[in-house]
Tab-separated table of C-alpha atoms in Angstrom:
chain	number	residue	atom	x	y	z
A	1	MET	CA	89.191	135.409	111.348
A	2	THR	CA	90.370	133.982	108.054
A	3	ARG	CA	93.525	131.938	108.313
A	4	ASP	CA	96.220	132.113	105.692
A	5	HIS	CA	96.520	128.817	103.828
A	6	ALA	CA	99.307	129.743	101.416
A	7	LEU	CA	102.022	127.924	103.327
A	8	ILE	CA	99.858	124.900	104.038
A	9	ASP	CA	98.787	124.743	100.393
A	10	GLU	CA	102.389	124.719	99.209
A	11	LEU	CA	103.539	122.111	101.718
A	12	LEU	CA	100.523	119.881	101.069
A	13	ALA	CA	101.288	119.982	97.348
A	14	VAL	CA	104.833	118.780	97.950
A	15	ARG	CA	103.703	116.202	100.478
A	16	ALA	CA	101.139	114.759	98.064
A	17	LEU	CA	104.087	113.899	95.819
A	18	ASP	CA	106.046	112.459	98.776
A	19	GLY	CA	108.701	115.129	98.315
A	20	LEU	CA	108.591	116.802	101.698
A	21	ASP	CA	111.754	116.951	103.816
A	22	ASP	CA	111.536	116.194	107.522
A	23	ASP	CA	111.798	119.790	108.666
A	24	ASP	CA	109.041	120.930	106.344
A	25	ALA	CA	106.957	117.914	107.390
A	26	ALA	CA	107.303	119.091	110.968
A	27	LEU	CA	106.418	122.634	109.910
A	28	LEU	CA	103.337	121.345	108.119
A	29	ALA	CA	102.355	119.372	111.224
A	30	ARG	CA	102.566	122.499	113.337
A	31	GLU	CA	100.594	124.547	110.825
A	32	LEU	CA	97.872	121.940	110.518
A	33	ALA	CA	97.688	121.613	114.281
A	34	ALA	CA	97.373	125.385	114.597
A	35	HIS	CA	94.474	125.343	112.154
A	36	GLY	CA	92.743	122.556	114.067
A	37	ASP	CA	89.586	121.156	112.521
A	38	CYS	CA	89.886	123.146	109.314
A	39	ASP	CA	87.673	122.497	106.297
A	40	GLU	CA	89.952	124.439	103.973
A	41	CYS	CA	92.987	122.408	105.046
A	42	ARG	CA	91.055	119.224	104.388
A	43	ARG	CA	89.914	120.475	101.004
A	44	LEU	CA	93.456	121.352	99.967
A	45	GLU	CA	94.774	118.034	101.212
A	46	THR	CA	92.134	116.088	99.307
A	47	GLU	CA	92.631	118.030	96.106
A	48	HIS	CA	96.370	117.523	96.076
A	49	ALA	CA	95.964	113.858	96.935
A	50	GLU	CA	93.546	113.421	94.050
A	51	VAL	CA	95.948	114.997	91.578
A	52	ALA	CA	98.805	112.835	92.819
A	53	GLY	CA	96.571	109.766	92.704
A	54	ALA	CA	95.801	110.441	89.052
A	55	LEU	CA	99.404	110.721	87.916
A	56	PRO	CA	100.120	106.967	87.748
A	57	LEU	CA	97.375	106.669	85.141
A	58	ALA	CA	99.835	108.221	82.708
A	59	LEU	CA	102.064	105.167	82.930
A	60	GLU	CA	101.819	102.127	80.747
A	61	PRO	CA	100.194	99.481	82.988
A	62	ARG	CA	102.531	96.675	83.979
A	63	PRO	CA	100.925	93.266	84.526
A	64	VAL	CA	101.593	91.570	87.838
A	65	ASP	CA	102.228	87.942	88.629
A	66	PRO	CA	98.829	86.274	88.071
A	67	GLY	CA	99.231	84.343	91.313
A	68	MET	CA	99.624	87.448	93.432
A	69	VAL	CA	95.953	88.024	94.092
A	70	ASP	CA	95.492	84.407	95.200
A	71	ARG	CA	98.370	84.749	97.638
A	72	ILE	CA	96.854	87.896	99.081
A	73	VAL	CA	93.336	86.579	99.615
A	74	ALA	CA	94.803	83.447	101.182
A	75	GLU	CA	95.958	85.693	104.034
A	76	PRO	CA	93.507	86.192	106.885
A	77	GLN	CA	91.831	89.548	107.138
A	78	ARG	CA	92.728	91.346	110.326
A	79	VAL	CA	89.603	93.335	110.928
A	80	ALA	CA	86.595	91.964	109.131
A	81	GLY	CA	87.766	88.552	108.124
A	82	THR	CA	84.799	86.610	109.375
A	83	ALA	CA	82.398	85.573	106.700
A	84	GLY	CA	79.214	87.533	106.724
A	85	ALA	CA	80.644	90.390	108.711
A	86	THR	CA	78.650	93.539	108.317
A	87	ALA	CA	80.559	96.017	106.247
A	88	GLY	CA	78.588	99.140	106.975
A	89	THR	CA	78.575	102.289	104.921
A	90	SER	CA	81.591	104.469	104.240
A	91	ASP	CA	80.219	106.954	106.756
A	92	GLU	CA	80.027	104.205	109.328
A	93	LEU	CA	83.593	103.190	108.581
A	94	ALA	CA	84.778	106.756	109.001
A	95	GLU	CA	82.818	107.024	112.221
A	96	ARG	CA	84.440	103.863	113.582
A	97	ARG	CA	87.857	105.262	112.808
A	98	ASP	CA	87.007	108.595	114.393
A	99	ALA	CA	85.585	106.845	117.438
A	100	ARG	CA	88.817	104.941	117.905
A	101	LEU	CA	90.729	108.197	117.616
A	102	ARG	CA	88.483	109.856	120.175
A	103	ARG	CA	88.956	106.975	122.595
A	104	TRP	CA	92.704	107.410	122.329
A	105	GLN	CA	92.438	111.132	122.757
A	106	THR	CA	90.443	110.853	125.947
A	107	ALA	CA	92.163	107.841	127.464
A	108	PHE	CA	95.364	109.463	128.643
A	109	GLY	CA	96.545	112.478	130.510
A	110	VAL	CA	98.563	113.968	127.691
A	111	ALA	CA	95.541	114.121	125.464
A	112	ALA	CA	96.539	117.243	123.599
A	113	ALA	CA	99.848	115.843	122.450
A	114	ILE	CA	98.302	112.521	121.527
A	115	ALA	CA	95.506	114.171	119.626
A	116	LEU	CA	97.907	116.345	117.720
A	117	ILE	CA	100.266	113.610	116.683
A	118	LEU	CA	97.581	111.034	115.966
A	119	ALA	CA	95.522	113.448	113.944
A	120	PHE	CA	98.501	114.590	111.965
A	121	VAL	CA	99.864	111.157	111.205
A	122	LEU	CA	96.478	109.762	110.308
A	123	ALA	CA	95.925	112.728	108.039
A	124	THR	CA	99.260	112.412	106.336
A	125	ARG	CA	99.795	108.667	106.225
A	126	PRO	CA	96.692	106.867	105.008
A	127	ASP	CA	98.537	103.578	105.353
A	128	VAL	CA	98.894	103.992	109.110
A	129	SER	CA	96.129	102.788	111.408
A	130	VAL	CA	95.051	103.923	114.844
A	131	PRO	CA	97.316	101.911	117.149
A	132	SER	CA	95.961	99.066	119.213
A	133	THR	CA	98.625	98.654	121.894
A	134	LEU	CA	99.775	101.095	124.543
A	135	VAL	CA	103.069	100.741	126.406
A	136	ARG	CA	104.031	102.932	129.334
A	137	PHE	CA	107.708	103.327	130.148
A	138	GLU	CA	109.147	103.080	133.649
A	139	GLY	CA	111.213	106.050	134.760
A	140	GLU	CA	112.046	108.123	137.781
A	141	SER	CA	110.765	111.449	136.584
A	142	GLY	CA	108.155	112.357	133.996
A	143	GLU	CA	106.233	109.957	131.825
A	144	VAL	CA	106.819	108.377	128.442
A	145	ALA	CA	104.417	106.160	126.565
A	146	MET	CA	104.079	104.779	123.086
A	147	ALA	CA	101.300	103.290	121.007
A	148	TYR	CA	101.560	100.967	118.053
A	149	THR	CA	99.881	98.126	116.248
A	150	PRO	CA	101.827	94.840	116.523
A	151	GLY	CA	102.994	93.654	113.140
A	152	GLU	CA	102.746	97.075	111.580
A	153	SER	CA	105.341	99.744	111.079
A	154	GLY	CA	104.809	103.006	112.938
A	155	VAL	CA	105.007	104.000	116.597
A	156	PHE	CA	103.458	107.005	118.283
A	157	VAL	CA	105.662	108.241	121.130
A	158	TRP	CA	104.893	110.966	123.574
A	159	GLY	CA	106.224	112.252	126.847
A	160	ASN	CA	105.123	114.624	129.534
A	161	ASP	CA	106.791	116.354	132.502
A	162	LEU	CA	110.170	115.337	131.160
A	163	PRO	CA	113.274	116.814	132.784
A	164	ASP	CA	115.318	119.072	130.541
A	165	PRO	CA	117.954	116.773	128.970
A	166	GLY	CA	120.496	119.575	129.241
A	167	GLU	CA	122.111	122.009	126.859
A	168	GLY	CA	122.879	120.331	123.523
A	169	ASN	CA	121.220	117.060	124.554
A	170	VAL	CA	118.157	115.185	123.408
A	171	TYR	CA	116.253	112.068	124.373
A	172	GLU	CA	116.924	109.077	122.149
A	173	LEU	CA	114.532	106.148	121.757
A	174	TRP	CA	115.973	102.623	121.500
A	175	MET	CA	114.538	99.297	120.432
A	176	PHE	CA	116.416	96.240	121.660
A	177	GLU	CA	116.397	93.258	119.338
A	178	GLY	CA	118.285	90.300	120.782
A	179	GLY	CA	120.121	92.675	123.071
A	180	GLU	CA	121.215	94.906	120.200
A	181	PRO	CA	120.080	98.534	120.440
A	182	ILE	CA	118.548	100.088	117.359
A	183	SER	CA	117.876	103.792	117.405
A	184	GLY	CA	114.294	104.888	116.985
A	185	GLY	CA	115.339	108.499	116.624
A	186	CYS	CA	115.899	111.500	118.831
A	187	LEU	CA	113.290	113.587	120.577
A	188	SER	CA	113.624	117.154	121.811
A	189	PRO	CA	110.991	118.064	124.395
A	190	THR	CA	109.434	121.500	124.516
A	191	ASP	CA	108.456	122.601	128.005
A	192	GLY	CA	108.834	119.002	129.104
A	193	SER	CA	106.532	117.554	126.465
A	194	VAL	CA	107.215	115.712	123.276
A	195	ALA	CA	105.089	113.888	120.707
A	196	ALA	CA	106.415	112.111	117.650
A	197	PHE	CA	105.674	109.469	115.075
A	198	VAL	CA	108.511	106.995	114.540
A	199	ASP	CA	108.441	104.976	111.344
A	200	ALA	CA	109.786	101.826	112.994
A	201	ASP	CA	108.712	98.197	113.176
A	202	LEU	CA	108.703	96.714	116.676
A	203	SER	CA	108.038	93.144	115.538
A	204	SER	CA	111.463	91.939	116.630
A	205	ALA	CA	111.959	94.217	119.628
A	206	GLN	CA	111.829	92.837	123.159
A	207	GLN	CA	112.645	95.969	125.162
A	208	MET	CA	112.513	99.696	124.685
A	209	ALA	CA	114.570	102.363	126.361
A	210	VAL	CA	115.160	106.087	126.354
A	211	THR	CA	118.533	107.643	127.050
A	212	VAL	CA	119.881	111.164	127.150
A	213	GLU	CA	122.276	111.674	124.275
A	214	SER	CA	124.061	114.435	122.455
A	215	ALA	CA	122.122	116.189	119.735
A	216	ASP	CA	123.985	114.338	117.005
A	217	CYS	CA	121.864	111.303	117.876
A	218	PRO	CA	124.503	108.523	118.165
A	219	ASP	CA	124.049	105.061	116.683
A	220	ALA	CA	124.524	103.363	120.051
A	221	PRO	CA	123.561	104.496	123.552
A	222	THR	CA	126.292	106.252	125.518
A	223	THR	CA	124.389	106.683	128.791
A	224	ASP	CA	122.177	104.570	131.046
A	225	PRO	CA	118.459	104.490	130.268
A	226	VAL	CA	116.209	106.991	131.991
A	227	PHE	CA	113.079	105.171	130.800
A	228	THR	CA	112.571	101.500	129.978
A	229	ALA	CA	109.711	99.305	128.823
A	230	GLU	CA	109.251	95.607	128.248
A	231	LEU	CA	107.293	94.439	125.220
A	232	SER	CA	105.160	91.367	125.695
B	1	MET	CA	87.999	116.437	89.152
B	2	ARG	CA	84.405	115.388	89.447
B	3	SER	CA	83.304	113.707	92.614
B	4	ALA	CA	80.893	110.816	93.125
B	5	GLU	CA	81.521	109.535	89.611
B	6	PRO	CA	80.720	105.959	88.683
B	7	ALA	CA	84.329	104.770	88.857
B	8	GLY	CA	84.819	106.184	92.320
B	9	ALA	CA	81.466	104.910	93.500
B	10	LEU	CA	82.274	101.449	92.194
B	11	ASP	CA	85.615	101.490	93.990
B	12	GLU	CA	83.939	102.438	97.252
B	13	GLU	CA	81.331	99.748	96.790
B	14	LEU	CA	84.050	97.189	96.162
B	15	LEU	CA	85.952	98.285	99.231
B	16	LEU	CA	82.875	97.980	101.413
B	17	ARG	CA	82.399	94.445	100.174
B	18	VAL	CA	86.058	93.710	100.867
B	19	GLU	CA	85.473	94.764	104.457
B	20	GLY	CA	82.776	92.147	104.599
B	21	GLY	CA	85.303	89.522	103.544
B	22	ASP	CA	84.257	89.392	99.896
B	23	ASP	CA	87.321	88.181	98.021
B	24	ARG	CA	85.586	88.584	94.652
B	25	ALA	CA	85.265	92.293	95.321
B	26	PHE	CA	88.919	92.398	96.259
B	27	ARG	CA	89.873	90.595	93.067
B	28	GLU	CA	87.926	93.147	91.066
B	29	LEU	CA	89.624	96.031	92.838
B	30	PHE	CA	92.942	94.315	92.277
B	31	ALA	CA	92.184	93.902	88.579
B	32	ARG	CA	91.338	97.595	88.319
B	33	TYR	CA	94.516	98.936	89.879
B	34	ALA	CA	97.251	96.323	90.252
B	35	ALA	CA	98.838	96.923	86.855
B	36	VAL	CA	98.873	100.698	87.330
B	37	ALA	CA	100.240	100.256	90.847
B	38	HIS	CA	102.904	97.950	89.482
B	39	ALA	CA	103.864	100.447	86.785
B	40	LEU	CA	104.176	103.150	89.429
B	41	ALA	CA	106.264	101.031	91.776
B	42	PHE	CA	108.520	99.870	88.970
B	43	ARG	CA	108.948	103.385	87.678
B	44	LEU	CA	110.257	104.395	91.097
B	45	VAL	CA	112.326	101.431	92.233
B	46	ARG	CA	113.448	100.157	88.803
B	47	GLN	CA	113.670	96.610	90.095
B	48	ALA	CA	111.001	94.126	89.042
B	49	GLN	CA	111.069	91.998	92.165
B	50	VAL	CA	111.014	94.947	94.549
B	51	ALA	CA	108.196	96.540	92.583
B	52	GLU	CA	106.107	93.361	92.805
B	53	GLU	CA	106.747	93.124	96.538
B	54	ILE	CA	105.599	96.703	97.008
B	55	VAL	CA	102.401	96.063	95.089
B	56	GLN	CA	101.732	92.866	96.998
B	57	GLU	CA	102.317	94.555	100.355
B	58	ALA	CA	100.087	97.463	99.444
B	59	PHE	CA	97.217	95.286	98.298
B	60	LEU	CA	97.689	92.977	101.257
B	61	ALA	CA	97.254	96.004	103.502
B	62	VAL	CA	94.038	96.818	101.645
B	63	TRP	CA	92.807	93.251	102.025
B	64	ARG	CA	93.604	93.134	105.724
B	65	ASN	CA	92.538	96.630	106.684
B	66	PRO	CA	90.082	98.062	104.178
B	67	GLU	CA	88.526	100.177	106.917
B	68	ARG	CA	91.561	102.441	106.804
B	69	TYR	CA	90.135	104.100	103.739
B	70	ASP	CA	88.585	107.448	104.632
B	71	ARG	CA	86.387	108.811	101.884
B	72	THR	CA	86.624	112.331	103.298
B	73	ARG	CA	90.287	112.353	102.290
B	74	GLY	CA	89.811	111.423	98.663
B	75	SER	CA	89.016	108.602	96.308
B	76	VAL	CA	89.886	104.943	96.695
B	77	ARG	CA	92.243	105.298	93.754
B	78	ALA	CA	94.123	108.197	95.355
B	79	TRP	CA	94.353	106.299	98.638
B	80	LEU	CA	95.487	103.053	97.088
B	81	LEU	CA	97.995	104.487	94.652
B	82	GLY	CA	99.173	106.921	97.303
B	83	THR	CA	99.954	103.959	99.526
B	84	VAL	CA	101.922	102.320	96.733
B	85	HIS	CA	103.793	105.549	96.110
B	86	HIS	CA	104.672	105.962	99.819
B	87	ARG	CA	106.033	102.439	99.937
B	88	ALA	CA	107.981	102.762	96.727
B	89	VAL	CA	109.512	106.077	97.762
B	90	ASP	CA	110.410	104.596	101.153
B	91	ALA	CA	112.122	101.733	99.356
B	92	VAL	CA	113.994	104.076	97.057
B	93	ARG	CA	115.247	106.176	99.941
B	94	ARG	CA	116.299	103.123	101.927
B	95	GLU	CA	118.128	101.631	99.042
B	96	GLN	CA	121.895	101.912	99.318
B	97	ALA	CA	122.238	102.538	95.620
B	98	GLN	CA	119.716	105.319	95.764
B	99	ARG	CA	122.214	108.024	94.959
B	100	ARG	CA	123.375	106.406	91.773
B	101	ARG	CA	119.872	105.605	90.607
B	102	ALA	CA	118.569	109.037	91.520
B	103	GLU	CA	121.334	110.683	89.574
B	104	GLN	CA	120.333	108.685	86.552
B	105	ALA	CA	116.697	109.505	87.068
B	106	ALA	CA	117.135	113.124	87.989
B	107	SER	CA	118.901	114.402	84.971
B	108	LEU	CA	115.634	116.269	84.508
B	109	GLY	CA	115.803	115.624	80.818
B	110	PRO	CA	113.861	112.905	79.024
B	111	THR	CA	114.335	109.786	81.079
B	112	VAL	CA	112.956	106.316	80.591
B	113	GLU	CA	111.605	104.951	77.396
B	114	ASP	CA	107.987	105.084	78.512
B	115	ASP	CA	108.130	108.478	80.127
B	116	PRO	CA	104.530	109.555	80.547
B	117	VAL	CA	105.092	113.112	79.494
B	118	ASP	CA	107.163	112.587	76.399
B	119	ASP	CA	104.847	111.248	73.816
B	120	VAL	CA	101.355	112.558	74.056
B	121	LEU	CA	100.997	112.922	70.311
B	122	ALA	CA	101.496	109.210	69.900
B	123	ALA	CA	98.892	108.564	72.534
B	124	ILE	CA	95.795	109.048	70.458
B	125	ASP	CA	94.736	105.445	70.838
B	126	LEU	CA	95.382	105.254	74.553
B	127	PRO	CA	92.579	104.789	77.026
B	128	ARG	CA	90.882	108.062	77.820
B	129	ASP	CA	92.237	108.500	81.349
B	130	ARG	CA	95.819	107.813	80.373
B	131	ARG	CA	95.592	110.154	77.441
B	132	LEU	CA	94.058	112.842	79.625
B	133	VAL	CA	96.741	112.613	82.326
B	134	ARG	CA	99.557	112.518	79.785
B	135	ARG	CA	98.161	115.540	78.030
B	136	ALA	CA	97.819	117.392	81.335
B	137	LEU	CA	101.464	116.661	82.121
B	138	THR	CA	102.603	117.665	78.659
B	139	GLU	CA	100.756	120.948	78.844
B	140	LEU	CA	102.505	121.972	82.031
B	141	PRO	CA	105.214	124.608	81.703
B	142	VAL	CA	108.427	122.669	81.415
B	143	GLU	CA	109.886	123.985	84.677
B	144	GLN	CA	106.825	122.798	86.603
B	145	ARG	CA	106.686	119.482	84.772
B	146	ASP	CA	110.328	118.732	85.469
B	147	VAL	CA	109.912	119.311	89.191
B	148	ILE	CA	106.754	117.217	89.430
B	149	ARG	CA	108.250	114.434	87.366
B	150	ALA	CA	111.408	114.330	89.468
B	151	MET	CA	109.436	114.371	92.705
B	152	TYR	CA	106.644	111.963	91.862
B	153	PHE	CA	107.985	109.651	89.190
B	154	ASP	CA	111.615	109.594	90.296
B	155	GLY	CA	111.035	109.785	94.030
B	156	LEU	CA	113.293	112.736	94.746
B	157	SER	CA	112.663	114.977	97.711
B	158	GLN	CA	112.335	118.735	97.408
B	159	SER	CA	115.864	119.263	98.709
B	160	GLN	CA	117.325	116.647	96.368
B	161	ILE	CA	115.726	118.423	93.435
B	162	ALA	CA	117.021	121.767	94.642
B	163	GLU	CA	120.488	120.316	95.011
B	164	ARG	CA	120.519	118.711	91.590
B	165	THR	CA	119.034	121.620	89.691
B	166	GLY	CA	120.644	124.462	91.612
B	167	LEU	CA	117.221	125.975	92.167
B	168	PRO	CA	116.422	127.610	95.496
B	169	LEU	CA	114.317	125.291	97.659
B	170	GLY	CA	111.524	127.847	97.696
B	171	THR	CA	111.421	127.791	93.908
B	172	VAL	CA	111.109	124.014	93.882
B	173	LYS	CA	108.164	124.227	96.249
B	174	SER	CA	106.434	127.055	94.436
B	175	ARG	CA	106.818	125.299	91.072
B	176	THR	CA	105.368	122.165	92.609
B	177	LEU	CA	102.343	124.036	93.884
B	178	LEU	CA	101.767	125.839	90.599
B	179	GLY	CA	102.093	122.605	88.692
B	180	MET	CA	99.702	120.781	90.976
B	181	ARG	CA	97.134	123.551	90.637
B	182	ARG	CA	97.429	123.471	86.884
B	183	LEU	CA	97.137	119.715	86.796
B	184	ARG	CA	94.052	119.857	88.964
B	185	ALA	CA	92.418	122.215	86.499
B	186	SER	CA	93.447	120.064	83.540
B	187	LEU	CA	92.150	116.882	85.165
B	188	GLU	CA	88.699	118.212	85.895
B	189	GLY	CA	87.192	115.682	83.535
B	190	LEU	CA	88.896	112.709	85.092
B	191	GLU	CA	86.682	110.361	87.023
B	192	ARG	CA	87.688	109.884	90.627
């Protein structure tokens, strides 16, 4: 059966220019997930990305501080920083990345949700890496976990077997920095499951929590946590 | 656009060497794209210091994690400049003064003095790629060009453009798609 790519094509075009609103980003995520491993989706994504990547060439180049490159290379490399490390081919690099993704997909019970959200975010945000750290939340009913890379922005959050938060309510994620709660956004489970990417930096957070809140997603928690996690 | 062209192949080669810790390769990649990345960031955020920080952060991410590049999703240039664009747009949307700046930028008439789509006729002596991209932008129907310029070069979202122009959101999206398709056809000769 041939799938219709008209909607995906349109949304990918807007996304390539970073113009997508959140609701259409979510719609695109669902559409891409429905298409699964789709060559046509990948082709459209790549083509739009290439066009967008060419647009800055129209601008008059603007020299940077000559010392910038020295400052950058003075920083340690995170992955391959040892001298003489074997780089490998591009195919090998892609395979390493895919292998990491597969390990994540098979490592946990809610593999489908993880696979969906990881695949989508990695497809849409080339600056986001496969996370290195997993944190499971403590709670009385259901399970919540998150994955992130320390020092980098971006947190994958998912939940399974979650109780219905009640009519007009949602789950809200909190990061505690020095005892101060900072909202990580609201999550609405479907059939007890939820998967989301939160564009947050946990560098300064010591604890995490999830509360049940009204759908207007308040700036401070109004109820006791139903899930908590300590960050080491 | 052609694939596996020398420029793209060189970029990939440089990135592989960067993964091996080769700072000379990184410096070469930096020399190839830093000024364009800086122009892009500055065009969006309009603040020199913020633009430099964005470029530095983006290239630092490349230096630290070059393995994040996935050739199946496009060229090194698209990946690198896409990263800069993401960061710059994030900065614009976080900025408290975003509304005022966006209003200035989104008049959807001629904007800044070096607007890439305004002066293709004066661009005869420009490097080939810049001339080609400027010409492709200039040749777009004006309604498509305005939407793409507002979205990419001014950092406005689809709904912001719809709000400011009075166009239905669906029209903004369809014009974006048509413009992107037309650009793709016009940029066939551009090396990846």
